[in-house]
């Protein structure tokens, strides 16, 4: 909310002089902010089939059209504004770019978000499971005017998808997306976050942020690699999902975070047994970490070998 009561910063996307809708519809406009090691949405878009189709058929995008409804005025490809802002046959234009987002992919652990809007022009994201007010209730200095559950937000985004895709394709995308987020959450983020909390509570690391190497490593796991994995899955960018994402999350968990956790324990009191207890408590119950404790079984190795043979031959 600006000092004069107006909402937003129009010139962030509709740059001065021409105030062009066509320019605001270009993915490069969003890339002014949404790129780089921790949130490479522009790069992910460019590697995705959507970005490839856009670049190949940009002359079919009808970017200067006054109305710009997906599946009606263009169908060559979506841009960032297509999915997050533009009208569909069932929805009006929105300038709230987060309105159709059901997962938050920014924090250390992703959660699904419900949105509460109030009559004083404010909105609040409340994690799934949090008690929601009702329309008309007083809430944080305003009166509730609308509630968008995470499921409703997802349906709004899926409505954009179905302008060009079948419902089966859309469901398949969200299955893959959810699975990647849950893999990241359950296998890596939650156990590391719980371990970091215990290490701090028991004095093995300080309460001050970023004064120890292990804190920087954890921050990069979730803030850089984990975000890349989750954003890659959200936007159909396979290289960012896996090689710039989950691969780095795993590599840094096993070969940076765990050794640094052992060193933090050793530095304080030499209690190697406690470091083992941390791993036993938070990592061992998770099936995906079994290889770390018990090695890779002969059966697993044979399965991998057969997979290679089927793909590449003997």
PDB file of C-alpha atoms in Angstrom:
ATOM      1  CA  UNK A   1       0.000   0.000   0.000  1.00  0.00           C
ATOM      2  CA  UNK A   2       1.527   3.303  -1.097  1.00  0.00           C
ATOM      3  CA  UNK A   3       1.450   6.479   1.056  1.00  0.00           C
ATOM      4  CA  UNK A   4      -1.466   7.851  -0.985  1.00  0.00           C
ATOM      5  CA  UNK A   5      -3.489   4.663  -0.423  1.00  0.00           C
ATOM      6  CA  UNK A   6      -2.996   3.233  -3.912  1.00  0.00           C
ATOM      7  CA  UNK A   7      -1.922  -0.379  -4.274  1.00  0.00           C
ATOM      8  CA  UNK A   8       1.210  -1.750  -5.858  1.00  0.00           C
ATOM      9  CA  UNK A   9       3.991  -0.326  -7.999  1.00  0.00           C
ATOM     10  CA  UNK A  10       2.696  -0.175 -11.563  1.00  0.00           C
ATOM     11  CA  UNK A  11       6.016   0.889 -13.064  1.00  0.00           C
ATOM     12  CA  UNK A  12       7.711  -2.267 -11.809  1.00  0.00           C
ATOM     13  CA  UNK A  13       6.162  -4.066 -14.784  1.00  0.00           C
ATOM     14  CA  UNK A  14       4.561  -1.342 -16.935  1.00  0.00           C
ATOM     15  CA  UNK A  15       7.700   0.777 -17.203  1.00  0.00           C
ATOM     16  CA  UNK A  16       7.419   4.535 -17.593  1.00  0.00           C
ATOM     17  CA  UNK A  17       6.772   6.467 -20.806  1.00  0.00           C
ATOM     18  CA  UNK A  18       4.831   3.777 -22.694  1.00  0.00           C
ATOM     19  CA  UNK A  19       3.084   1.886 -19.853  1.00  0.00           C
ATOM     20  CA  UNK A  20       2.974  -1.117 -22.165  1.00  0.00           C
ATOM     21  CA  UNK A  21       0.810  -4.166 -21.473  1.00  0.00           C
ATOM     22  CA  UNK A  22       2.766  -6.056 -24.121  1.00  0.00           C
ATOM     23  CA  UNK A  23       5.966  -5.425 -22.208  1.00  0.00           C
ATOM     24  CA  UNK A  24       4.416  -6.461 -18.906  1.00  0.00           C
ATOM     25  CA  UNK A  25       3.357  -9.749 -20.513  1.00  0.00           C
ATOM     26  CA  UNK A  26       6.943 -10.618 -21.471  1.00  0.00           C
ATOM     27  CA  UNK A  27       8.807 -13.094 -19.218  1.00  0.00           C
ATOM     28  CA  UNK A  28      11.866 -10.795 -19.284  1.00  0.00           C
ATOM     29  CA  UNK A  29       9.886  -8.237 -17.279  1.00  0.00           C
ATOM     30  CA  UNK A  30       9.603 -10.678 -14.372  1.00  0.00           C
ATOM     31  CA  UNK A  31      13.246 -11.675 -14.789  1.00  0.00           C
ATOM     32  CA  UNK A  32      14.251  -8.251 -13.531  1.00  0.00           C
ATOM     33  CA  UNK A  33      13.811  -9.697 -10.020  1.00  0.00           C
ATOM     34  CA  UNK A  34      13.005 -13.393 -10.359  1.00  0.00           C
ATOM     35  CA  UNK A  35      16.336 -14.927 -11.328  1.00  0.00           C
ATOM     36  CA  UNK A  36      19.568 -15.986  -9.712  1.00  0.00           C
ATOM     37  CA  UNK A  37      20.778 -18.748  -7.392  1.00  0.00           C
ATOM     38  CA  UNK A  38      17.935 -18.696  -4.878  1.00  0.00           C
ATOM     39  CA  UNK A  39      14.884 -18.112  -7.094  1.00  0.00           C
ATOM     40  CA  UNK A  40      15.735 -18.703 -10.777  1.00  0.00           C
ATOM     41  CA  UNK A  41      12.181 -18.535 -12.107  1.00  0.00           C
ATOM     42  CA  UNK A  42      13.246 -16.847 -15.344  1.00  0.00           C
ATOM     43  CA  UNK A  43      15.901 -19.459 -16.057  1.00  0.00           C
ATOM     44  CA  UNK A  44      13.505 -22.276 -15.137  1.00  0.00           C
ATOM     45  CA  UNK A  45      10.891 -20.833 -17.487  1.00  0.00           C
ATOM     46  CA  UNK A  46      13.428 -20.631 -20.302  1.00  0.00           C
ATOM     47  CA  UNK A  47      14.359 -24.322 -19.959  1.00  0.00           C
ATOM     48  CA  UNK A  48      10.729 -25.439 -19.682  1.00  0.00           C
ATOM     49  CA  UNK A  49       8.602 -26.458 -22.648  1.00  0.00           C
ATOM     50  CA  UNK A  50       6.523 -23.329 -22.014  1.00  0.00           C
ATOM     51  CA  UNK A  51       9.541 -21.058 -22.384  1.00  0.00           C
ATOM     52  CA  UNK A  52      10.821 -22.919 -25.427  1.00  0.00           C
ATOM     53  CA  UNK A  53       7.410 -22.664 -27.106  1.00  0.00           C
ATOM     54  CA  UNK A  54       7.192 -18.964 -26.291  1.00  0.00           C
ATOM     55  CA  UNK A  55      10.568 -18.172 -27.828  1.00  0.00           C
ATOM     56  CA  UNK A  56       9.774 -20.217 -30.949  1.00  0.00           C
ATOM     57  CA  UNK A  57       6.310 -18.704 -31.457  1.00  0.00           C
ATOM     58  CA  UNK A  58       6.479 -15.258 -29.889  1.00  0.00           C
ATOM     59  CA  UNK A  59       4.988 -13.740 -33.054  1.00  0.00           C
ATOM     60  CA  UNK A  60       1.798 -15.737 -32.370  1.00  0.00           C
ATOM     61  CA  UNK A  61       1.366 -14.480 -28.808  1.00  0.00           C
ATOM     62  CA  UNK A  62      -0.857 -11.498 -29.678  1.00  0.00           C
ATOM     63  CA  UNK A  63       0.946  -9.525 -26.981  1.00  0.00           C
ATOM     64  CA  UNK A  64      -0.531  -6.149 -27.955  1.00  0.00           C
ATOM     65  CA  UNK A  65      -4.140  -7.312 -27.786  1.00  0.00           C
ATOM     66  CA  UNK A  66      -6.343  -5.240 -25.464  1.00  0.00           C
ATOM     67  CA  UNK A  67      -7.915  -8.456 -24.197  1.00  0.00           C
ATOM     68  CA  UNK A  68      -5.515 -11.308 -23.591  1.00  0.00           C
ATOM     69  CA  UNK A  69      -7.372 -14.416 -22.501  1.00  0.00           C
ATOM     70  CA  UNK A  70      -5.453 -17.683 -22.540  1.00  0.00           C
ATOM     71  CA  UNK A  71      -6.881 -20.166 -25.026  1.00  0.00           C
ATOM     72  CA  UNK A  72      -8.924 -17.434 -26.725  1.00  0.00           C
ATOM     73  CA  UNK A  73      -6.588 -14.692 -27.927  1.00  0.00           C
ATOM     74  CA  UNK A  74      -3.463 -16.853 -27.899  1.00  0.00           C
ATOM     75  CA  UNK A  75      -2.473 -20.470 -27.310  1.00  0.00           C
ATOM     76  CA  UNK A  76       1.140 -20.715 -28.496  1.00  0.00           C
ATOM     77  CA  UNK A  77       2.561 -20.596 -24.961  1.00  0.00           C
ATOM     78  CA  UNK A  78       1.997 -19.092 -21.528  1.00  0.00           C
ATOM     79  CA  UNK A  79       4.213 -16.450 -19.957  1.00  0.00           C
ATOM     80  CA  UNK A  80       4.596 -15.613 -16.258  1.00  0.00           C
ATOM     81  CA  UNK A  81       1.677 -13.200 -16.409  1.00  0.00           C
ATOM     82  CA  UNK A  82      -0.525 -15.817 -18.093  1.00  0.00           C
ATOM     83  CA  UNK A  83      -0.415 -18.139 -15.118  1.00  0.00           C
ATOM     84  CA  UNK A  84      -0.164 -15.662 -12.265  1.00  0.00           C
ATOM     85  CA  UNK A  85      -2.223 -12.685 -13.437  1.00  0.00           C
ATOM     86  CA  UNK A  86      -4.074 -12.919 -16.721  1.00  0.00           C
ATOM     87  CA  UNK A  87      -7.738 -13.520 -17.381  1.00  0.00           C
ATOM     88  CA  UNK A  88      -9.156 -16.884 -18.352  1.00  0.00           C
ATOM     89  CA  UNK A  89     -12.620 -17.671 -19.640  1.00  0.00           C
ATOM     90  CA  UNK A  90     -13.634 -18.154 -15.990  1.00  0.00           C
ATOM     91  CA  UNK A  91     -11.490 -15.606 -14.105  1.00  0.00           C
ATOM     92  CA  UNK A  92     -10.866 -11.883 -14.257  1.00  0.00           C
ATOM     93  CA  UNK A  93      -7.412 -10.345 -14.405  1.00  0.00           C
ATOM     94  CA  UNK A  94      -5.641 -10.188 -11.050  1.00  0.00           C
ATOM     95  CA  UNK A  95      -2.642  -8.112 -10.068  1.00  0.00           C
ATOM     96  CA  UNK A  96      -2.124 -10.249  -6.987  1.00  0.00           C
ATOM     97  CA  UNK A  97       0.582 -12.537  -8.344  1.00  0.00           C
ATOM     98  CA  UNK A  98       0.349 -14.918  -5.382  1.00  0.00           C
ATOM     99  CA  UNK A  99      -3.388 -15.470  -5.579  1.00  0.00           C
ATOM    100  CA  UNK A 100      -3.100 -18.750  -7.511  1.00  0.00           C
ATOM    101  CA  UNK A 101      -0.189 -20.183  -5.511  1.00  0.00           C
ATOM    102  CA  UNK A 102      -1.122 -23.117  -3.247  1.00  0.00           C
ATOM    103  CA  UNK A 103       2.328 -24.107  -1.911  1.00  0.00           C
ATOM    104  CA  UNK A 104       4.757 -21.564  -0.519  1.00  0.00           C
ATOM    105  CA  UNK A 105       8.166 -22.482  -1.906  1.00  0.00           C
ATOM    106  CA  UNK A 106      10.174 -19.768  -0.145  1.00  0.00           C
ATOM    107  CA  UNK A 107      10.729 -20.925   3.472  1.00  0.00           C
ATOM    108  CA  UNK A 108      12.842 -23.762   4.795  1.00  0.00           C
ATOM    109  CA  UNK A 109       9.799 -26.079   4.886  1.00  0.00           C
ATOM    110  CA  UNK A 110       7.004 -25.677   2.350  1.00  0.00           C
ATOM    111  CA  UNK A 111       3.403 -25.479   3.530  1.00  0.00           C
ATOM    112  CA  UNK A 112       0.096 -25.022   1.747  1.00  0.00           C
ATOM    113  CA  UNK A 113      -1.411 -21.593   2.281  1.00  0.00           C
ATOM    114  CA  UNK A 114      -4.929 -20.275   2.798  1.00  0.00           C
ATOM    115  CA  UNK A 115      -5.443 -16.561   2.089  1.00  0.00           C
ATOM    116  CA  UNK A 116      -7.541 -14.179   4.188  1.00  0.00           C
ATOM    117  CA  UNK A 117      -8.442 -10.762   2.761  1.00  0.00           C
ATOM    118  CA  UNK A 118      -9.731  -7.860   4.836  1.00  0.00           C
ATOM    119  CA  UNK A 119     -11.553  -4.627   4.099  1.00  0.00           C
ATOM    120  CA  UNK A 120      -8.485  -2.503   4.924  1.00  0.00           C
ATOM    121  CA  UNK A 121      -6.775  -3.736   1.738  1.00  0.00           C
ATOM    122  CA  UNK A 122      -4.630  -6.316   3.475  1.00  0.00           C
ATOM    123  CA  UNK A 123      -4.269 -10.049   2.993  1.00  0.00           C
ATOM    124  CA  UNK A 124      -2.714 -12.761   5.099  1.00  0.00           C
ATOM    125  CA  UNK A 125      -1.390 -16.204   4.223  1.00  0.00           C
ATOM    126  CA  UNK A 126      -2.271 -18.773   6.880  1.00  0.00           C
ATOM    127  CA  UNK A 127      -0.693 -22.246   6.767  1.00  0.00           C
ATOM    128  CA  UNK A 128      -2.923 -25.257   6.182  1.00  0.00           C
ATOM    129  CA  UNK A 129      -4.260 -26.475   9.521  1.00  0.00           C
ATOM    130  CA  UNK A 130      -4.458 -22.988  11.041  1.00  0.00           C
ATOM    131  CA  UNK A 131      -7.954 -22.056  12.224  1.00  0.00           C
ATOM    132  CA  UNK A 132      -9.563 -19.711   9.696  1.00  0.00           C
ATOM    133  CA  UNK A 133     -11.868 -16.802  10.467  1.00  0.00           C
ATOM    134  CA  UNK A 134     -15.182 -16.430   8.648  1.00  0.00           C
ATOM    135  CA  UNK A 135     -16.237 -13.746   6.218  1.00  0.00           C
ATOM    136  CA  UNK A 136     -17.422 -10.795   8.304  1.00  0.00           C
ATOM    137  CA  UNK A 137     -15.208 -11.601  11.307  1.00  0.00           C
ATOM    138  CA  UNK A 138     -12.859  -8.989  12.748  1.00  0.00           C
ATOM    139  CA  UNK A 139      -9.312 -10.040  11.896  1.00  0.00           C
ATOM    140  CA  UNK A 140      -6.049  -8.207  12.610  1.00  0.00           C
ATOM    141  CA  UNK A 141      -7.528  -4.739  12.500  1.00  0.00           C
ATOM    142  CA  UNK A 142      -9.950  -5.309   9.624  1.00  0.00           C
ATOM    143  CA  UNK A 143     -13.063  -7.218   8.644  1.00  0.00           C
ATOM    144  CA  UNK A 144     -12.725 -10.402   6.590  1.00  0.00           C
ATOM    145  CA  UNK A 145     -14.086  -9.956   3.065  1.00  0.00           C
ATOM    146  CA  UNK A 146     -12.834 -13.151   1.381  1.00  0.00           C
ATOM    147  CA  UNK A 147     -11.152 -16.443   2.164  1.00  0.00           C
ATOM    148  CA  UNK A 148      -9.263 -18.376  -0.491  1.00  0.00           C
ATOM    149  CA  UNK A 149      -8.319 -21.849   0.711  1.00  0.00           C
ATOM    150  CA  UNK A 150      -5.157 -23.408  -0.693  1.00  0.00           C
ATOM    151  CA  UNK A 151      -7.358 -25.793  -2.662  1.00  0.00           C
ATOM    152  CA  UNK A 152      -9.294 -22.895  -4.203  1.00  0.00           C
ATOM    153  CA  UNK A 153      -6.044 -21.148  -5.083  1.00  0.00           C
ATOM    154  CA  UNK A 154      -4.850 -24.324  -6.767  1.00  0.00           C
ATOM    155  CA  UNK A 155      -8.082 -24.696  -8.706  1.00  0.00           C
ATOM    156  CA  UNK A 156      -7.685 -21.107  -9.932  1.00  0.00           C
ATOM    157  CA  UNK A 157      -4.220 -21.948 -11.269  1.00  0.00           C
ATOM    158  CA  UNK A 158      -5.433 -25.212 -12.782  1.00  0.00           C
ATOM    159  CA  UNK A 159      -8.145 -23.242 -14.553  1.00  0.00           C
ATOM    160  CA  UNK A 160      -5.343 -21.439 -16.394  1.00  0.00           C
ATOM    161  CA  UNK A 161      -3.677 -24.743 -17.275  1.00  0.00           C
ATOM    162  CA  UNK A 162      -6.877 -26.207 -18.732  1.00  0.00           C
ATOM    163  CA  UNK A 163      -7.100 -23.365 -21.236  1.00  0.00           C
ATOM    164  CA  UNK A 164      -4.561 -25.384 -23.242  1.00  0.00           C
ATOM    165  CA  UNK A 165      -4.123 -28.751 -21.481  1.00  0.00           C
ATOM    166  CA  UNK A 166      -6.356 -31.707 -20.644  1.00  0.00           C
ATOM    167  CA  UNK A 167      -7.322 -32.252 -17.016  1.00  0.00           C
ATOM    168  CA  UNK A 168      -5.249 -35.457 -17.027  1.00  0.00           C
ATOM    169  CA  UNK A 169      -2.117 -33.537 -18.013  1.00  0.00           C
ATOM    170  CA  UNK A 170      -2.784 -30.948 -15.329  1.00  0.00           C
ATOM    171  CA  UNK A 171      -3.327 -33.622 -12.675  1.00  0.00           C
ATOM    172  CA  UNK A 172      -0.089 -35.330 -13.741  1.00  0.00           C
ATOM    173  CA  UNK A 173       1.865 -32.095 -13.379  1.00  0.00           C
ATOM    174  CA  UNK A 174       0.518 -31.448  -9.883  1.00  0.00           C
ATOM    175  CA  UNK A 175       1.246 -35.048  -8.853  1.00  0.00           C
ATOM    176  CA  UNK A 176       4.887 -34.586  -9.840  1.00  0.00           C
ATOM    177  CA  UNK A 177       5.036 -31.138  -8.247  1.00  0.00           C
ATOM    178  CA  UNK A 178       3.582 -32.327  -4.929  1.00  0.00           C
ATOM    179  CA  UNK A 179       5.860 -35.366  -4.859  1.00  0.00           C
ATOM    180  CA  UNK A 180       9.000 -33.243  -5.283  1.00  0.00           C
ATOM    181  CA  UNK A 181       7.948 -30.777  -2.585  1.00  0.00           C
ATOM    182  CA  UNK A 182       7.135 -33.618  -0.205  1.00  0.00           C
ATOM    183  CA  UNK A 183      10.429 -35.396  -1.021  1.00  0.00           C
ATOM    184  CA  UNK A 184      12.326 -32.217  -0.174  1.00  0.00           C
ATOM    185  CA  UNK A 185      10.238 -31.544   2.952  1.00  0.00           C
ATOM    186  CA  UNK A 186      10.163 -35.016   4.451  1.00  0.00           C
ATOM    187  CA  UNK A 187      13.582 -36.399   3.530  1.00  0.00           C
ATOM    188  CA  UNK A 188      15.722 -33.302   4.029  1.00  0.00           C
ATOM    189  CA  UNK A 189      14.140 -30.102   5.349  1.00  0.00           C
ATOM    190  CA  UNK A 190      12.174 -31.394   8.314  1.00  0.00           C
ATOM    191  CA  UNK A 191      14.896 -33.636   9.791  1.00  0.00           C
ATOM    192  CA  UNK A 192      17.623 -31.006   9.354  1.00  0.00           C
ATOM    193  CA  UNK A 193      15.435 -28.242  10.811  1.00  0.00           C
ATOM    194  CA  UNK A 194      14.587 -30.436  13.819  1.00  0.00           C
ATOM    195  CA  UNK A 195      18.239 -31.336  14.340  1.00  0.00           C
ATOM    196  CA  UNK A 196      19.318 -27.682  14.118  1.00  0.00           C
ATOM    197  CA  UNK A 197      16.718 -26.757  16.720  1.00  0.00           C
ATOM    198  CA  UNK A 198      17.974 -29.428  19.117  1.00  0.00           C
ATOM    199  CA  UNK A 199      21.617 -28.495  18.561  1.00  0.00           C
ATOM    200  CA  UNK A 200      20.798 -24.911  19.481  1.00  0.00           C
ATOM    201  CA  UNK A 201      18.690 -25.832  22.506  1.00  0.00           C
ATOM    202  CA  UNK A 202      21.510 -27.984  23.884  1.00  0.00           C
ATOM    203  CA  UNK A 203      24.186 -25.378  23.244  1.00  0.00           C
ATOM    204  CA  UNK A 204      26.089 -27.076  20.448  1.00  0.00           C
ATOM    205  CA  UNK A 205      25.446 -24.046  18.220  1.00  0.00           C
ATOM    206  CA  UNK A 206      24.672 -20.528  19.359  1.00  0.00           C
ATOM    207  CA  UNK A 207      21.386 -18.653  19.061  1.00  0.00           C
ATOM    208  CA  UNK A 208      23.079 -15.994  16.916  1.00  0.00           C
ATOM    209  CA  UNK A 209      22.380 -16.498  13.188  1.00  0.00           C
ATOM    210  CA  UNK A 210      25.187 -17.207  10.716  1.00  0.00           C
ATOM    211  CA  UNK A 211      28.074 -17.240  13.181  1.00  0.00           C
ATOM    212  CA  UNK A 212      28.840 -20.899  12.487  1.00  0.00           C
ATOM    213  CA  UNK A 213      29.517 -22.673   9.215  1.00  0.00           C
ATOM    214  CA  UNK A 214      26.759 -25.250   9.681  1.00  0.00           C
ATOM    215  CA  UNK A 215      24.173 -22.450   9.730  1.00  0.00           C
ATOM    216  CA  UNK A 216      25.364 -21.155   6.361  1.00  0.00           C
ATOM    217  CA  UNK A 217      25.252 -24.694   4.944  1.00  0.00           C
ATOM    218  CA  UNK A 218      21.680 -25.240   6.152  1.00  0.00           C
ATOM    219  CA  UNK A 219      20.660 -21.832   4.807  1.00  0.00           C
ATOM    220  CA  UNK A 220      22.044 -22.652   1.362  1.00  0.00           C
ATOM    221  CA  UNK A 221      20.393 -26.100   1.389  1.00  0.00           C
ATOM    222  CA  UNK A 222      16.925 -24.637   1.855  1.00  0.00           C
ATOM    223  CA  UNK A 223      17.296 -21.084   0.557  1.00  0.00           C
ATOM    224  CA  UNK A 224      19.237 -21.901  -2.611  1.00  0.00           C
ATOM    225  CA  UNK A 225      19.172 -25.570  -3.588  1.00  0.00           C
ATOM    226  CA  UNK A 226      15.829 -26.399  -1.977  1.00  0.00           C
ATOM    227  CA  UNK A 227      14.119 -23.424  -3.567  1.00  0.00           C
ATOM    228  CA  UNK A 228      15.550 -24.291  -6.969  1.00  0.00           C
ATOM    229  CA  UNK A 229      14.214 -27.832  -6.676  1.00  0.00           C
ATOM    230  CA  UNK A 230      10.757 -26.695  -5.638  1.00  0.00           C
ATOM    231  CA  UNK A 231      10.474 -23.876  -8.158  1.00  0.00           C
ATOM    232  CA  UNK A 232      11.767 -26.200 -10.884  1.00  0.00           C
ATOM    233  CA  UNK A 233       9.015 -28.688 -10.099  1.00  0.00           C
ATOM    234  CA  UNK A 234       6.385 -25.950 -10.004  1.00  0.00           C
ATOM    235  CA  UNK A 235       7.345 -24.640 -13.442  1.00  0.00           C
ATOM    236  CA  UNK A 236       8.315 -27.877 -15.248  1.00  0.00           C
ATOM    237  CA  UNK A 237      12.062 -27.246 -15.335  1.00  0.00           C
ATOM    238  CA  UNK A 238      13.653 -30.697 -14.975  1.00  0.00           C
ATOM    239  CA  UNK A 239      17.304 -29.612 -14.824  1.00  0.00           C
ATOM    240  CA  UNK A 240      16.614 -27.105 -12.050  1.00  0.00           C
ATOM    241  CA  UNK A 241      14.430 -29.607 -10.208  1.00  0.00           C
ATOM    242  CA  UNK A 242      17.072 -32.314 -10.088  1.00  0.00           C
ATOM    243  CA  UNK A 243      20.636 -31.286 -10.949  1.00  0.00           C
ATOM    244  CA  UNK A 244      20.548 -27.717  -9.603  1.00  0.00           C
ATOM    245  CA  UNK A 245      18.029 -28.729  -6.939  1.00  0.00           C
ATOM    246  CA  UNK A 246      17.586 -32.123  -5.292  1.00  0.00           C
ATOM    247  CA  UNK A 247      21.086 -33.313  -6.254  1.00  0.00           C
ATOM    248  CA  UNK A 248      22.676 -30.324  -4.512  1.00  0.00           C
ATOM    249  CA  UNK A 249      20.337 -30.679  -1.526  1.00  0.00           C
ATOM    250  CA  UNK A 250      21.384 -34.312  -1.098  1.00  0.00           C
ATOM    251  CA  UNK A 251      25.087 -33.760  -1.772  1.00  0.00           C
ATOM    252  CA  UNK A 252      25.316 -30.909   0.709  1.00  0.00           C
ATOM    253  CA  UNK A 253      23.265 -32.741   3.323  1.00  0.00           C
ATOM    254  CA  UNK A 254      25.454 -35.830   3.337  1.00  0.00           C
ATOM    255  CA  UNK A 255      28.858 -34.315   2.621  1.00  0.00           C
ATOM    256  CA  UNK A 256      28.630 -30.849   4.198  1.00  0.00           C
ATOM    257  CA  UNK A 257      25.881 -30.625   6.789  1.00  0.00           C
ATOM    258  CA  UNK A 258      26.428 -34.004   8.471  1.00  0.00           C
ATOM    259  CA  UNK A 259      30.235 -33.585   8.784  1.00  0.00           C
ATOM    260  CA  UNK A 260      29.715 -30.030  10.059  1.00  0.00           C
ATOM    261  CA  UNK A 261      27.166 -31.278  12.588  1.00  0.00           C
ATOM    262  CA  UNK A 262      29.716 -33.813  13.827  1.00  0.00           C
ATOM    263  CA  UNK A 263      32.371 -31.097  14.027  1.00  0.00           C
ATOM    264  CA  UNK A 264      30.054 -28.752  15.982  1.00  0.00           C
ATOM    265  CA  UNK A 265      29.453 -31.519  18.526  1.00  0.00           C
ATOM    266  CA  UNK A 266      33.121 -32.481  18.668  1.00  0.00           C
ATOM    267  CA  UNK A 267      34.185 -28.856  19.136  1.00  0.00           C
ATOM    268  CA  UNK A 268      31.963 -28.339  22.179  1.00  0.00           C
ATOM    269  CA  UNK A 269      32.471 -31.538  24.174  1.00  0.00           C
ATOM    270  CA  UNK A 270      33.813 -34.278  21.910  1.00  0.00           C
ATOM    271  CA  UNK A 271      30.587 -36.259  22.302  1.00  0.00           C
ATOM    272  CA  UNK A 272      30.628 -38.273  19.076  1.00  0.00           C
ATOM    273  CA  UNK A 273      27.896 -40.489  20.475  1.00  0.00           C
ATOM    274  CA  UNK A 274      25.531 -37.510  20.599  1.00  0.00           C
ATOM    275  CA  UNK A 275      26.174 -36.773  16.907  1.00  0.00           C
ATOM    276  CA  UNK A 276      25.236 -40.376  16.125  1.00  0.00           C
ATOM    277  CA  UNK A 277      22.103 -39.997  18.244  1.00  0.00           C
ATOM    278  CA  UNK A 278      21.053 -36.940  16.213  1.00  0.00           C
ATOM    279  CA  UNK A 279      21.270 -38.949  12.998  1.00  0.00           C
ATOM    280  CA  UNK A 280      19.552 -41.965  14.526  1.00  0.00           C
ATOM    281  CA  UNK A 281      16.725 -39.797  15.832  1.00  0.00           C
ATOM    282  CA  UNK A 282      15.999 -37.594  12.828  1.00  0.00           C
ATOM    283  CA  UNK A 283      17.391 -39.391   9.770  1.00  0.00           C
ATOM    284  CA  UNK A 284      17.314 -43.146  10.343  1.00  0.00           C
ATOM    285  CA  UNK A 285      13.485 -43.490  10.539  1.00  0.00           C
ATOM    286  CA  UNK A 286      13.244 -42.092   6.977  1.00  0.00           C
ATOM    287  CA  UNK A 287      13.414 -44.869   4.390  1.00  0.00           C
ATOM    288  CA  UNK A 288      15.262 -42.706   1.888  1.00  0.00           C
ATOM    289  CA  UNK A 289      18.267 -42.486   4.219  1.00  0.00           C
ATOM    290  CA  UNK A 290      18.579 -46.258   4.726  1.00  0.00           C
ATOM    291  CA  UNK A 291      21.548 -46.504   2.347  1.00  0.00           C
ATOM    292  CA  UNK A 292      23.470 -44.030   4.537  1.00  0.00           C
ATOM    293  CA  UNK A 293      23.193 -46.280   7.584  1.00  0.00           C
ATOM    294  CA  UNK A 294      23.193 -49.744   6.033  1.00  0.00           C
ATOM    295  CA  UNK A 295      24.866 -49.299   2.654  1.00  0.00           C
ATOM    296  CA  UNK A 296      23.283 -50.056  -0.704  1.00  0.00           C
ATOM    297  CA  UNK A 297      22.002 -53.625  -0.805  1.00  0.00           C
ATOM    298  CA  UNK A 298      22.939 -56.135  -3.500  1.00  0.00           C
ATOM    299  CA  UNK A 299      19.292 -56.081  -4.595  1.00  0.00           C
ATOM    300  CA  UNK A 300      19.346 -52.308  -5.043  1.00  0.00           C
ATOM    301  CA  UNK A 301      22.608 -52.435  -6.990  1.00  0.00           C
ATOM    302  CA  UNK A 302      21.210 -55.164  -9.239  1.00  0.00           C
ATOM    303  CA  UNK A 303      18.082 -53.098  -9.862  1.00  0.00           C
ATOM    304  CA  UNK A 304      20.225 -50.150 -10.941  1.00  0.00           C
ATOM    305  CA  UNK A 305      22.326 -52.402 -13.198  1.00  0.00           C
ATOM    306  CA  UNK A 306      19.231 -53.820 -14.869  1.00  0.00           C
ATOM    307  CA  UNK A 307      17.926 -50.317 -15.436  1.00  0.00           C
ATOM    308  CA  UNK A 308      21.131 -49.293 -17.180  1.00  0.00           C
ATOM    309  CA  UNK A 309      21.117 -52.467 -19.262  1.00  0.00           C
ATOM    310  CA  UNK A 310      17.523 -51.921 -20.378  1.00  0.00           C
ATOM    311  CA  UNK A 311      18.371 -48.385 -21.435  1.00  0.00           C
ATOM    312  CA  UNK A 312      21.845 -48.757 -22.897  1.00  0.00           C
ATOM    313  CA  UNK A 313      22.270 -52.495 -23.577  1.00  0.00           C
ATOM    314  CA  UNK A 314      24.917 -54.809 -22.215  1.00  0.00           C
TER     315      UNK A 314
END
